């Protein structure tokens, strides 16, 4: 492939099946309109949108990889692992994700109790109203409720003042283990990718350990260009990909036309010294 016309791949976004606001079909149309050639819907801990996304992509002649973004607890922090090119019917990953989702309802109730104590009533029902899939109630749905109530002007403000460590509405949670998440993805025939590494509150030594351990257990990729990274971070994580021998991924992490900073397929390409993760599928 010529570096003058790199593939427009967008391998990270969310639908109403998790915490996005568009349906899989609406996302497919938006991806098409924005010139995406290779697309993956990567809902959090859910494969419920995969068939619809695949069918919509196929009707629009967009290449598609079945995807997921798995919530993982690692060194006391939450990290996200994207799985690409998985078999979305594989029972191992379906069952693993079901267990990963399980605690969300209870966590949401505890979040609402804290918000009530902070003077904000009705948050559980309010957040649930925003959730297209009640099994997948997330902080994003609470954030939308807090904006609707006028508590914060936008979701960015919410994630500064609420729902994060040491702020009202934060409830620590045990997600999947890194080893399980990578094993499920591999068993389902997919490639595991570290999502938005620039977002984790881990020091350099801990990140080094994450990269090495992830590689040891068969992780292959890392997101370099994502909506969660600044252009400076594209360079930092491009170098990390090179240094550790990871394939590089590119994904908008698009959730909503108004909330998201970048649109599906409409953001910089990978630096051309990197090997794209889609090289294993093409
Ligand atoms: P949860 O899985 O319930 O902990 O929710 C995590 C979701 O919250 C992420 O996938 C994002 O969509 C959203 N989120 C987390 N931190 C931020 C942030 N700083 N700004 C905007 N959205 C965020
Ligand atoms: Mn999200
Ligand atoms: Mn994420
Ligand atoms: Mn995401």
Coordinates of C-alpha atoms and ligand atoms in Angstrom, one line a residue:
X1 CA 0.0 0.0 0.0
X2 CA 1.3 3.4 -0.9
X3 CA 2.0 5.8 2.0
X4 CA 0.4 8.5 -0.1
X5 CA -3.0 6.8 0.2
X6 CA -3.1 4.9 3.5
X7 CA -6.2 2.9 4.3
X8 CA -8.8 4.8 6.2
X9 CA -9.3 2.3 9.0
X10 CA -11.3 3.2 12.1
X11 CA -11.1 0.3 14.5
X12 CA -12.6 1.7 17.7
X13 CA -16.1 3.2 18.3
X14 CA -19.2 2.6 20.3
X15 CA -22.9 2.2 19.6
X16 CA -26.1 2.3 21.7
X17 CA -25.3 -1.3 22.6
X18 CA -22.7 0.2 25.0
X19 CA -22.3 3.9 25.7
X20 CA -22.5 5.4 22.2
X21 CA -25.6 7.2 21.0
X22 CA -25.9 6.0 17.4
X23 CA -27.1 2.6 16.3
X24 CA -24.7 0.2 14.5
X25 CA -26.5 1.1 11.2
X26 CA -26.1 4.8 11.8
X27 CA -22.5 4.3 12.6
X28 CA -22.0 2.3 9.4
X29 CA -23.6 5.1 7.4
X30 CA -21.5 7.7 9.1
X31 CA -18.3 5.7 8.5
X32 CA -19.2 5.3 4.8
X33 CA -19.9 9.1 4.5
X34 CA -16.6 9.8 6.1
X35 CA -14.7 7.5 3.7
X36 CA -13.9 4.7 6.1
X37 CA -12.7 1.6 4.2
X38 CA -12.2 -0.8 7.2
X39 CA -14.3 -0.5 10.3
X40 CA -14.7 -2.2 13.6
X41 CA -17.5 -1.6 16.2
X42 CA -15.9 -2.1 19.6
X43 CA -18.6 -1.8 22.2
X44 CA -17.6 -2.1 25.9
X45 CA -17.8 -5.7 27.1
X46 CA -20.6 -6.5 24.6
X47 CA -20.9 -8.3 21.3
X48 CA -24.7 -7.6 20.9
X49 CA -24.2 -5.1 18.0
X50 CA -21.8 -7.2 16.0
X51 CA -24.2 -8.9 13.6
X52 CA -26.0 -5.6 12.8
X53 CA -22.7 -3.8 12.3
X54 CA -21.4 -6.5 10.0
X55 CA -24.6 -6.6 8.0
X56 CA -24.7 -2.8 7.7
X57 CA -21.0 -2.6 6.7
X58 CA -21.5 -5.3 4.1
X59 CA -24.5 -3.5 2.5
X60 CA -22.4 -0.4 2.3
X61 CA -19.3 -2.2 1.0
X62 CA -17.1 -1.3 3.9
X63 CA -14.7 -4.0 5.1
X64 CA -15.5 -5.0 8.7
X65 CA -13.7 -6.6 11.6
X66 CA -15.8 -7.8 14.6
X67 CA -14.5 -6.0 17.7
X68 CA -14.9 -5.4 21.4
X69 CA -13.3 -3.2 24.1
X70 CA -12.8 -5.2 27.3
X71 CA -12.6 -3.5 30.7
X72 CA -9.7 -4.9 32.6
X73 CA -8.3 -4.3 36.1
X74 CA -4.5 -4.0 36.2
X75 CA -2.4 -2.7 39.1
X76 CA -5.3 -1.1 40.7
X77 CA -6.3 0.8 37.5
X78 CA -8.8 0.2 34.8
X79 CA -7.3 -0.4 31.4
X80 CA -9.1 -1.2 28.1
X81 CA -8.1 -4.0 25.7
X82 CA -9.6 -4.0 22.2
X83 CA -10.1 -7.3 20.4
X84 CA -10.2 -7.2 16.6
X85 CA -11.2 -9.8 14.1
X86 CA -12.8 -12.0 16.6
X87 CA -15.5 -14.6 16.0
X88 CA -18.4 -12.9 17.7
X89 CA -20.2 -16.2 18.1
X90 CA -17.4 -17.8 20.1
X91 CA -18.8 -19.1 23.4
X92 CA -15.6 -18.4 25.4
X93 CA -15.6 -14.7 24.9
X94 CA -19.4 -14.4 25.1
X95 CA -19.3 -16.0 28.5
X96 CA -16.3 -14.0 29.7
X97 CA -17.9 -10.8 28.7
X98 CA -21.2 -11.7 30.4
X99 CA -19.2 -12.1 33.6
X100 CA -17.4 -8.9 33.1
X101 CA -20.7 -7.0 32.7
X102 CA -22.3 -8.6 35.7
X103 CA -21.3 -6.2 38.4
X104 CA -22.4 -3.0 36.5
X105 CA -25.9 -2.9 37.8
X106 CA -24.8 -3.0 41.4
X107 CA -22.0 -0.5 40.8
X108 CA -24.5 1.9 39.3
X109 CA -26.7 1.7 42.3
X110 CA -23.7 2.5 44.6
X111 CA -22.7 5.4 42.3
X112 CA -26.3 6.8 42.6
X113 CA -26.2 6.5 46.4
X114 CA -23.0 8.6 46.4
X115 CA -24.5 11.2 44.1
X116 CA -27.6 11.4 46.3
X117 CA -25.3 12.1 49.3
X118 CA -23.8 14.9 47.1
X119 CA -27.3 16.3 46.6
X120 CA -28.1 14.8 43.3
X121 CA -31.2 12.5 43.5
X122 CA -32.5 10.1 40.9
X123 CA -29.2 9.3 39.2
X124 CA -29.8 5.5 38.8
X125 CA -33.1 5.9 37.0
X126 CA -31.7 8.9 35.2
X127 CA -28.6 7.1 33.9
X128 CA -30.7 4.1 33.0
X129 CA -32.8 6.3 30.8
X130 CA -29.8 7.0 28.7
X131 CA -28.7 3.4 28.5
X132 CA -29.7 1.6 25.3
X133 CA -28.7 -1.6 26.9
X134 CA -29.5 -2.0 30.6
X135 CA -26.9 -4.6 31.0
X136 CA -24.3 -2.1 30.1
X137 CA -25.0 0.9 32.3
X138 CA -21.8 2.9 32.4
X139 CA -20.3 6.1 33.7
X140 CA -21.0 7.7 30.4
X141 CA -24.8 7.3 31.0
X142 CA -24.4 9.0 34.4
X143 CA -22.4 11.7 32.8
X144 CA -25.2 12.4 30.3
X145 CA -27.7 12.5 33.2
X146 CA -25.6 15.0 35.1
X147 CA -25.4 17.2 32.0
X148 CA -29.2 16.9 31.4
X149 CA -29.7 18.0 35.1
X150 CA -27.5 21.0 34.6
X151 CA -25.0 19.8 37.2
X152 CA -22.2 20.1 34.6
X153 CA -22.1 21.9 31.2
X154 CA -20.7 18.9 29.3
X155 CA -19.5 15.3 29.9
X156 CA -15.9 16.5 29.9
X157 CA -16.7 18.6 33.0
X158 CA -18.4 15.6 34.6
X159 CA -15.3 13.5 34.3
X160 CA -13.3 16.2 36.0
X161 CA -15.7 16.7 39.0
X162 CA -17.7 13.5 39.3
X163 CA -17.4 9.7 38.7
X164 CA -13.6 9.7 38.9
X165 CA -11.3 8.8 41.9
X166 CA -11.8 11.0 44.9
X167 CA -14.9 12.7 43.5
X168 CA -18.6 11.9 44.1
X169 CA -20.0 8.9 42.2
X170 CA -16.7 7.0 41.9
X171 CA -17.1 3.3 42.8
X172 CA -14.0 1.2 42.3
X173 CA -14.7 -2.0 40.4
X174 CA -13.0 -5.3 39.6
X175 CA -13.2 -5.9 35.9
X176 CA -11.7 -8.9 33.9
X177 CA -8.0 -9.8 34.4
X178 CA -5.6 -8.9 31.6
X179 CA -4.7 -12.5 31.1
X180 CA -8.4 -13.5 30.7
X181 CA -9.2 -10.7 28.4
X182 CA -6.3 -11.5 26.0
X183 CA -7.0 -15.3 26.3
X184 CA -10.7 -14.7 25.3
X185 CA -9.7 -12.6 22.3
X186 CA -7.1 -15.1 21.1
X187 CA -9.4 -18.1 21.6
X188 CA -12.0 -16.3 19.5
X189 CA -9.4 -15.9 16.7
X190 CA -8.8 -12.2 17.2
X191 CA -5.9 -9.8 17.8
X192 CA -5.6 -8.1 21.2
X193 CA -4.7 -4.4 21.3
X194 CA -3.9 -2.0 24.2
X195 CA -6.5 0.8 23.9
X196 CA -5.5 4.5 24.4
X197 CA -2.3 3.8 26.5
X198 CA -1.9 7.6 27.0
X199 CA -4.9 7.6 29.3
X200 CA -3.7 5.3 32.1
X201 CA -2.4 6.6 35.4
X202 CA 0.5 4.2 35.5
X203 CA 4.1 5.3 35.8
X204 CA 6.8 4.4 33.3
X205 CA 7.9 1.3 35.1
X206 CA 4.3 0.0 35.4
X207 CA 3.7 0.8 31.7
X208 CA 6.8 -1.1 30.8
X209 CA 5.5 -4.1 32.8
X210 CA 2.2 -3.8 31.1
X211 CA 3.7 -3.8 27.6
X212 CA 6.0 -6.8 28.4
X213 CA 3.4 -8.8 30.2
X214 CA 0.8 -8.1 27.4
X215 CA 3.4 -9.3 24.8
X216 CA 4.2 -12.4 26.8
X217 CA 0.6 -13.5 26.9
X218 CA 0.2 -13.0 23.2
X219 CA -1.0 -9.3 22.9
X220 CA 0.0 -7.9 19.5
X221 CA -1.1 -4.4 19.1
X222 CA -1.3 -0.9 20.6
X223 CA -3.4 2.1 19.7
X224 CA -1.3 4.9 18.5
X225 CA -3.7 7.3 16.8
X226 CA -6.9 7.5 18.8
X227 CA -9.4 10.3 19.8
X228 CA -7.9 9.9 23.3
X229 CA -4.4 11.0 22.3
X230 CA -2.9 14.3 21.5
X231 CA -0.8 14.6 18.3
X232 CA 2.3 14.6 20.6
X233 CA 1.1 11.3 22.0
X234 CA 0.8 9.8 18.5
X235 CA 4.6 10.2 18.4
X236 CA 5.2 8.9 21.9
X237 CA 3.1 5.7 21.4
X238 CA 4.4 5.3 17.8
X239 CA 7.9 5.0 19.4
X240 CA 6.5 2.6 22.0
X241 CA 5.0 0.4 19.2
X242 CA 8.4 0.4 17.5
X243 CA 10.4 -0.3 20.7
X244 CA 8.2 -3.2 21.9
X245 CA 7.4 -4.6 18.4
X246 CA 3.7 -3.9 18.5
X247 CA 1.4 -3.5 15.6
X248 CA -0.2 -0.1 15.5
X249 CA -3.9 0.6 15.6
X250 CA -6.0 3.6 14.7
X251 CA -9.5 4.3 16.0
X252 CA -11.6 7.4 16.8
X253 CA -13.2 6.0 20.0
X254 CA -16.3 7.8 18.6
X255 CA -19.3 7.8 20.9
X256 CA -21.5 10.7 19.9
X257 CA -21.5 13.5 17.2
X258 CA -21.5 16.2 19.9
X259 CA -19.5 14.6 22.7
X260 CA -16.7 13.1 20.7
X261 CA -13.7 15.3 19.7
X262 CA -13.1 13.5 16.5
X263 CA -15.4 11.9 14.0
X264 CA -15.4 8.4 12.6
X265 CA -12.6 8.0 10.1
X266 CA -11.8 11.7 10.1
X267 CA -8.5 12.1 11.9
X268 CA -4.8 11.6 11.2
X269 CA -3.3 8.4 9.7
X270 CA -0.7 6.3 11.5
X271 CA 2.9 7.5 11.1
X272 CA 4.2 5.6 8.1
X273 CA 7.1 3.9 9.9
X274 CA 4.6 1.7 11.8
X275 CA 3.1 -1.7 10.8
X276 CA -0.7 -1.3 10.9
X277 CA -2.6 -3.9 12.9
X278 CA -4.8 -4.6 9.8
X279 CA -1.8 -6.0 8.0
X280 CA -2.6 -9.3 9.7
X281 CA -6.1 -9.3 8.2
X282 CA -5.4 -8.0 4.7
Ligands
LIG1 P1 -17.2 2.7 32.7 O1 -16.9 1.5 31.8 O2 -18.6 2.6 33.2 O3 -16.2 2.9 33.8 O4 -17.3 3.9 31.8 C1 -16.1 4.3 31.0 C2 -16.5 5.2 29.9 O5 -16.6 6.6 30.4 C3 -15.4 5.3 28.9 O6 -15.5 4.3 27.9 C4 -15.7 6.7 28.3 O7 -16.7 6.6 27.3 C5 -16.2 7.5 29.4 N1 -15.1 8.3 30.0 C6 -14.2 7.9 31.0 N2 -13.4 8.9 31.2 C7 -13.7 10.0 30.4 C8 -13.3 11.3 30.2 N3 -12.3 11.8 30.9 N4 -13.9 12.1 29.3 C9 -15.0 11.6 28.6 N5 -15.4 10.3 28.8 C10 -14.8 9.5 29.7
LIG2 MN1 -17.0 4.6 26.4
LIG3 MN1 -11.7 3.0 26.4
LIG4 MN1 -13.8 3.1 23.7

